[in-house]
CSV table of C-alpha atoms in Angstrom, one decimal:
chain,number,residue,atom,x,y,z
A,3,MET,CA,18.5,-76.4,-14.8
A,4,ARG,CA,19.7,-75.1,-11.5
A,5,TYR,CA,20.5,-71.5,-12.5
A,6,GLY,CA,21.6,-70.4,-9.1
A,7,THR,CA,24.0,-73.3,-8.7
A,8,ALA,CA,25.5,-72.5,-12.2
A,9,LEU,CA,26.1,-68.9,-11.2
A,10,ARG,CA,27.4,-69.8,-7.8
A,11,GLU,CA,30.0,-72.2,-9.4
A,12,GLU,CA,31.0,-69.4,-11.8
A,13,VAL,CA,31.5,-67.0,-9.0
A,14,ARG,CA,33.6,-69.4,-7.1
A,15,ALA,CA,35.8,-70.2,-10.1
A,16,PRO,CA,39.2,-68.4,-10.5
A,17,GLY,CA,39.0,-64.8,-11.8
A,18,THR,CA,36.3,-62.2,-11.9
A,19,THR,CA,33.0,-63.0,-13.5
A,20,PRO,CA,31.6,-60.1,-15.7
A,21,LEU,CA,27.9,-59.6,-15.8
A,22,ILE,CA,26.8,-57.0,-18.4
A,23,GLY,CA,23.9,-54.7,-17.8
A,24,ILE,CA,21.1,-55.0,-20.3
A,25,TYR,CA,18.0,-52.8,-20.5
A,26,ASP,CA,15.7,-54.5,-23.1
A,27,MET,CA,15.6,-57.6,-25.3
A,28,TYR,CA,17.5,-56.1,-28.1
A,29,SER,CA,20.4,-55.0,-26.0
A,30,ALA,CA,20.4,-58.5,-24.4
A,31,SER,CA,20.6,-60.0,-27.9
A,32,VAL,CA,23.7,-58.0,-28.7
A,33,VAL,CA,25.3,-58.7,-25.4
A,34,ALA,CA,24.7,-62.5,-25.8
A,35,ARG,CA,27.1,-62.5,-28.7
A,36,HIS,CA,29.9,-61.4,-26.4
A,37,TYR,CA,29.2,-62.5,-22.8
A,38,ASP,CA,27.4,-65.3,-21.1
A,39,GLY,CA,26.2,-63.3,-18.1
A,40,PHE,CA,23.5,-60.6,-17.9
A,41,PHE,CA,22.9,-58.1,-15.1
A,42,VAL,CA,19.3,-56.9,-15.2
A,43,SER,CA,20.0,-53.3,-14.2
A,44,GLY,CA,17.4,-51.3,-12.3
A,45,PHE,CA,18.9,-48.1,-13.8
A,46,GLY,CA,18.6,-49.5,-17.3
A,47,PHE,CA,15.1,-51.0,-16.8
A,48,ALA,CA,13.7,-47.8,-15.3
A,49,ALA,CA,15.1,-45.8,-18.2
A,50,SER,CA,13.9,-48.1,-21.0
A,51,HIS,CA,10.6,-49.3,-19.6
A,52,TYR,CA,9.4,-46.1,-18.1
A,53,GLY,CA,11.7,-43.3,-19.4
A,54,LEU,CA,12.3,-42.4,-15.7
A,55,PRO,CA,15.3,-42.2,-13.4
A,56,ASP,CA,16.2,-45.0,-11.1
A,57,ILE,CA,14.6,-43.6,-7.9
A,58,GLY,CA,12.0,-46.2,-7.1
A,59,PHE,CA,9.5,-46.2,-10.0
A,60,ILE,CA,9.9,-49.9,-10.9
A,61,ALA,CA,6.9,-52.1,-10.3
A,62,TRP,CA,7.8,-55.7,-9.5
A,63,PRO,CA,5.4,-57.3,-12.0
A,64,ASP,CA,7.1,-55.4,-14.8
A,65,MET,CA,10.5,-56.6,-13.7
A,66,VAL,CA,9.3,-60.2,-13.4
A,67,ALA,CA,7.7,-60.1,-16.9
A,68,PHE,CA,10.9,-58.8,-18.3
A,69,VAL,CA,13.0,-61.6,-16.7
A,70,GLU,CA,10.6,-64.2,-18.0
A,71,ARG,CA,11.0,-63.0,-21.6
A,72,LEU,CA,14.8,-62.9,-21.1
A,73,ARG,CA,15.0,-66.5,-19.8
A,74,LEU,CA,12.9,-67.8,-22.7
A,75,ALA,CA,15.2,-66.2,-25.3
A,76,PHE,CA,18.5,-66.9,-23.4
A,77,PRO,CA,18.1,-70.3,-21.7
A,78,ALA,CA,21.8,-70.7,-20.9
A,79,HIS,CA,22.8,-67.2,-19.7
A,80,HIS,CA,23.4,-66.1,-16.1
A,81,LEU,CA,20.7,-63.7,-15.1
A,82,LEU,CA,21.4,-61.5,-12.0
A,83,VAL,CA,18.4,-59.3,-11.3
A,84,ASP,CA,18.4,-56.0,-9.4
A,85,ILE,CA,15.3,-55.9,-7.1
A,86,ASP,CA,16.3,-52.7,-5.4
A,87,ASP,CA,15.0,-52.7,-1.8
A,88,GLY,CA,12.7,-55.6,-2.5
A,89,TYR,CA,9.9,-53.2,-3.4
A,90,VAL,CA,9.8,-51.9,0.2
A,91,ASP,CA,7.9,-54.6,2.1
A,92,PRO,CA,9.7,-57.8,3.2
A,93,GLU,CA,6.7,-60.0,2.2
A,94,VAL,CA,6.7,-58.5,-1.3
A,95,ALA,CA,10.5,-59.1,-1.5
A,96,CYS,CA,10.0,-62.8,-0.7
A,97,HIS,CA,7.2,-63.1,-3.1
A,98,VAL,CA,9.2,-61.5,-5.9
A,99,VAL,CA,12.3,-63.7,-5.1
A,100,GLN,CA,10.2,-66.9,-5.4
A,101,ARG,CA,8.6,-65.7,-8.7
A,102,LEU,CA,12.0,-64.9,-10.1
A,103,GLU,CA,13.4,-68.2,-9.1
A,104,ARG,CA,10.6,-70.1,-10.7
A,105,ILE,CA,11.0,-68.4,-14.0
A,106,GLY,CA,14.7,-69.0,-14.1
A,107,ALA,CA,16.6,-66.1,-12.6
A,108,SER,CA,20.1,-67.0,-11.5
A,109,GLY,CA,20.3,-64.5,-8.6
A,110,ILE,CA,19.1,-61.2,-7.1
A,111,ILE,CA,20.6,-58.1,-5.5
A,112,LEU,CA,18.8,-56.8,-2.4
A,113,GLU,CA,19.9,-53.4,-1.1
A,114,ASP,CA,19.6,-51.7,2.3
A,115,GLN,CA,18.3,-48.3,1.1
A,116,LYS,CA,15.2,-46.7,2.4
A,117,ARG,CA,12.8,-44.6,0.4
A,118,PRO,CA,13.2,-42.3,-1.4
A,119,ARG,CA,15.9,-44.6,-3.0
A,120,ARG,CA,18.6,-43.5,-5.4
A,121,CYS,CA,21.0,-45.0,-7.9
A,122,GLY,CA,23.9,-46.5,-6.0
A,123,HIS,CA,26.3,-43.9,-7.4
A,124,ALA,CA,24.1,-40.9,-6.7
A,125,ASP,CA,24.3,-38.5,-3.8
A,126,GLY,CA,21.6,-38.4,-1.1
A,127,LYS,CA,21.3,-42.1,-0.3
A,128,GLN,CA,19.8,-43.2,3.0
A,129,VAL,CA,20.0,-46.6,4.5
A,130,LEU,CA,17.7,-48.6,6.7
A,131,PRO,CA,18.8,-49.4,10.3
A,132,LEU,CA,21.1,-52.5,9.9
A,133,GLU,CA,18.9,-54.7,12.0
A,134,GLU,CA,15.8,-53.9,9.9
A,135,TYR,CA,17.7,-54.8,6.7
A,136,LEU,CA,19.1,-58.0,8.1
A,137,GLU,CA,15.6,-59.1,9.1
A,138,LYS,CA,14.4,-58.5,5.5
A,139,LEU,CA,17.5,-60.2,4.1
A,140,ASP,CA,17.0,-63.2,6.3
A,141,LEU,CA,13.4,-63.6,5.1
A,142,VAL,CA,14.6,-63.5,1.5
A,143,LEU,CA,17.3,-66.0,2.2
A,144,ARG,CA,14.8,-68.4,3.8
A,145,SER,CA,12.4,-68.0,0.9
A,146,ARG,CA,14.9,-69.0,-1.9
A,147,ARG,CA,15.8,-72.5,-2.8
A,148,ASP,CA,18.8,-72.3,-5.2
A,149,LEU,CA,18.8,-68.6,-6.1
A,150,VAL,CA,22.1,-66.6,-5.6
A,151,VAL,CA,21.5,-63.7,-3.2
A,152,VAL,CA,23.7,-60.6,-3.2
A,153,ALA,CA,23.5,-58.6,-0.1
A,154,ARG,CA,24.1,-54.9,-0.9
A,155,THR,CA,24.8,-51.9,1.3
A,156,ASP,CA,24.6,-48.3,0.2
A,157,ALA,CA,26.2,-46.9,3.3
A,158,THR,CA,28.4,-43.9,2.7
A,159,GLU,CA,30.0,-43.2,6.1
A,160,GLU,CA,33.3,-45.0,6.5
A,161,SER,CA,32.8,-46.8,9.8
A,162,ASP,CA,29.2,-47.8,8.8
A,163,ILE,CA,30.5,-49.2,5.4
A,164,LEU,CA,32.8,-51.6,7.2
A,165,ARG,CA,30.3,-52.5,9.9
A,166,ARG,CA,27.6,-53.3,7.4
A,167,ALA,CA,29.9,-55.2,5.1
A,168,GLU,CA,31.1,-57.4,7.9
A,169,ALA,CA,27.5,-58.0,9.1
A,170,LEU,CA,26.4,-58.9,5.5
A,171,ALA,CA,29.3,-61.3,5.1
A,172,ALA,CA,28.2,-63.1,8.3
A,173,THR,CA,24.8,-64.0,6.8
A,174,ASP,CA,23.9,-66.8,4.4
A,175,ALA,CA,24.0,-64.4,1.4
A,176,ASP,CA,26.2,-65.7,-1.4
A,177,VAL,CA,27.9,-62.4,-2.3
A,178,VAL,CA,28.4,-59.0,-0.7
A,179,LEU,CA,28.2,-55.7,-2.6
A,180,VAL,CA,29.2,-52.3,-1.2
A,181,ASP,CA,28.0,-49.9,-3.9
A,182,GLY,CA,29.7,-46.6,-4.8
A,183,VAL,CA,33.2,-47.8,-3.6
A,184,ARG,CA,35.5,-44.8,-4.3
A,185,SER,CA,38.9,-46.4,-4.5
A,186,ALA,CA,40.9,-49.6,-4.9
A,187,GLU,CA,42.2,-49.0,-1.4
A,188,TRP,CA,38.6,-49.2,-0.1
A,189,ILE,CA,38.0,-52.4,-1.9
A,190,LYS,CA,41.0,-53.8,0.0
A,191,ARG,CA,39.6,-52.7,3.3
A,192,ILE,CA,36.2,-54.2,2.5
A,193,ARG,CA,37.9,-57.4,1.3
A,194,GLU,CA,39.5,-57.7,4.8
A,195,VAL,CA,36.2,-57.5,6.7
A,196,VAL,CA,34.2,-59.8,4.5
A,197,GLY,CA,36.6,-62.7,4.9
A,198,ASP,CA,36.2,-65.4,2.3
A,199,LYS,CA,32.7,-64.2,1.2
A,200,PRO,CA,32.6,-63.4,-2.5
A,201,LEU,CA,32.7,-59.7,-3.3
A,202,LEU,CA,30.9,-57.9,-6.1
A,203,PHE,CA,32.1,-54.6,-7.7
A,204,ASN,CA,29.7,-52.3,-9.6
A,205,GLN,CA,31.2,-49.8,-12.0
A,206,ILE,CA,29.2,-47.3,-14.0
A,207,ALA,CA,30.3,-44.5,-16.4
A,208,GLY,CA,30.4,-41.2,-14.6
A,209,GLY,CA,29.9,-43.0,-11.2
A,210,LYS,CA,31.8,-42.8,-8.0
A,211,SER,CA,33.9,-45.9,-8.4
A,212,PRO,CA,37.2,-46.2,-10.3
A,213,ARG,CA,37.5,-47.8,-13.7
A,214,LEU,CA,39.2,-51.1,-13.1
A,215,SER,CA,39.9,-54.0,-15.4
A,216,LEU,CA,38.9,-57.6,-14.7
A,217,SER,CA,42.5,-58.5,-14.0
A,218,GLU,CA,42.8,-55.6,-11.5
A,219,LEU,CA,39.6,-56.7,-9.8
A,220,THR,CA,40.8,-60.3,-9.6
A,221,ASP,CA,44.0,-59.0,-7.9
A,222,LEU,CA,41.8,-57.1,-5.5
A,223,GLY,CA,39.7,-60.2,-4.6
A,224,CYS,CA,36.5,-59.3,-6.4
A,225,GLN,CA,34.8,-62.4,-7.7
A,226,VAL,CA,32.0,-60.6,-9.7
A,227,ALA,CA,31.9,-57.3,-11.7
A,228,ILE,CA,28.6,-55.8,-12.9
A,229,TYR,CA,28.6,-53.3,-15.7
A,230,SER,CA,25.3,-51.5,-15.2
A,231,THR,CA,25.0,-49.2,-18.2
A,232,PRO,CA,27.5,-49.6,-21.0
A,233,CYS,CA,24.8,-50.7,-23.5
A,234,LEU,CA,22.3,-48.0,-22.4
A,235,PHE,CA,24.8,-45.2,-22.6
A,236,ALA,CA,26.3,-46.5,-25.9
A,237,ALA,CA,22.8,-46.6,-27.4
A,238,HIS,CA,22.1,-43.1,-26.2
A,239,ALA,CA,25.2,-41.8,-27.9
A,240,ALA,CA,24.7,-43.8,-31.1
A,241,ILE,CA,21.1,-42.8,-31.5
A,242,ASP,CA,21.8,-39.2,-30.9
A,243,SER,CA,24.7,-39.2,-33.4
A,244,ALA,CA,22.6,-41.1,-36.1
A,245,LEU,CA,19.7,-38.6,-35.8
A,246,THR,CA,21.9,-35.6,-35.8
A,247,GLU,CA,23.4,-36.9,-39.1
A,248,LEU,CA,20.0,-37.6,-40.5
A,249,LYS,CA,18.9,-34.1,-39.8
A,250,VAL,CA,22.0,-32.6,-41.4
A,251,ALA,CA,21.4,-34.8,-44.5
A,252,ASP,CA,17.8,-33.5,-44.8
A,253,GLY,CA,16.4,-36.9,-44.0
A,254,ARG,CA,18.4,-39.0,-46.4
A,255,LEU,CA,19.7,-42.2,-44.8
A,256,PRO,CA,23.4,-42.7,-45.1
A,257,GLU,CA,24.7,-45.1,-47.7
A,258,PHE,CA,24.4,-48.6,-46.5
A,259,VAL,CA,27.4,-50.9,-46.7
A,260,PRO,CA,26.2,-54.5,-45.9
A,261,SER,CA,29.6,-55.7,-44.7
A,262,GLU,CA,29.9,-52.8,-42.2
A,263,GLY,CA,26.5,-51.5,-41.2
A,264,ILE,CA,23.5,-52.9,-39.3
A,265,GLY,CA,20.5,-53.3,-41.6
A,266,VAL,CA,17.3,-55.3,-41.8
A,267,ARG,CA,19.1,-58.6,-42.6
A,268,ARG,CA,21.7,-58.5,-39.8
A,269,SER,CA,19.1,-57.3,-37.3
A,270,THR,CA,16.7,-60.0,-38.2
A,271,GLU,CA,19.4,-62.7,-38.0
A,272,LEU,CA,20.3,-61.5,-34.5
A,273,LEU,CA,16.7,-61.8,-33.3
A,274,GLU,CA,16.0,-65.1,-35.0
A,275,ARG,CA,18.5,-66.7,-32.6
A,276,ASN,CA,16.1,-65.9,-29.7
A,277,ILE,CA,13.2,-68.0,-31.0
A,278,SER,CA,12.7,-70.7,-28.4
A,279,ARG,CA,12.4,-73.6,-30.9
A,280,HIS,CA,16.0,-73.0,-31.9
A,281,HIS,CA,17.2,-73.7,-28.4
A,282,PRO,CA,18.1,-77.1,-27.0
A,283,ALA,CA,15.6,-78.5,-24.5
A,284,PRO,CA,16.6,-77.4,-21.0
A,285,ALA,CA,17.8,-80.0,-18.5
A,286,ALA,CA,15.4,-81.0,-15.8
A,287,VAL,CA,15.6,-79.2,-12.5
């Protein structure tokens, strides 16, 4: 199956394509019941795999291994993978892109941050000189075969945002992402400079960007929306609430209602769907 082609066609179709951020196999299993596209979030992966903030701790072999497990369990889902700055070195970036494509990733996001890097909605971001990033991006583009490549800028100064967005749109990247966009008006300005290049919008709870619906994003000319952390933050809140209640109840589990609660049976049924022998044989590439 040509996963890049499938995602590219989805992006070019009418409307805004939602890709939901997942942070482990269990969250992906739940998301798969509702959406057919995953975003492998660097924020979520750093949090779940290392228990650390998204400031550059991710080792690329760990990310590749995670994507490989995802693809085996979810052979038909779109998989857009955050590879941060390509793990610093352009040669490493190209190697990772080729590994990810061979194991079935649909696309990657490559940013222009320089170390120490930050979450796209955090303060203190610094960016590489544009020419240096464009050289790295060009190497990545030439190393992929079918993979969708999202070119991302983390610029924060207004004139630099527009300059970089226009430069990214002029490359062979499939999609442009300006992270941390602060208003719908700014989306319109970016839309003007990128021409007909597909535009991706990233929204995160408590982040710098406005909360916009898919319909609103479609009207603004955004072809893709990634939701980096709804699952991670929902799990945080639910786990904290459940353990608070357990402590108050002196360790007695709440009464279980099979039709309403999640127990051993429903959890096992969810996970059984991921066993590879239950999936249809993939089409030849």
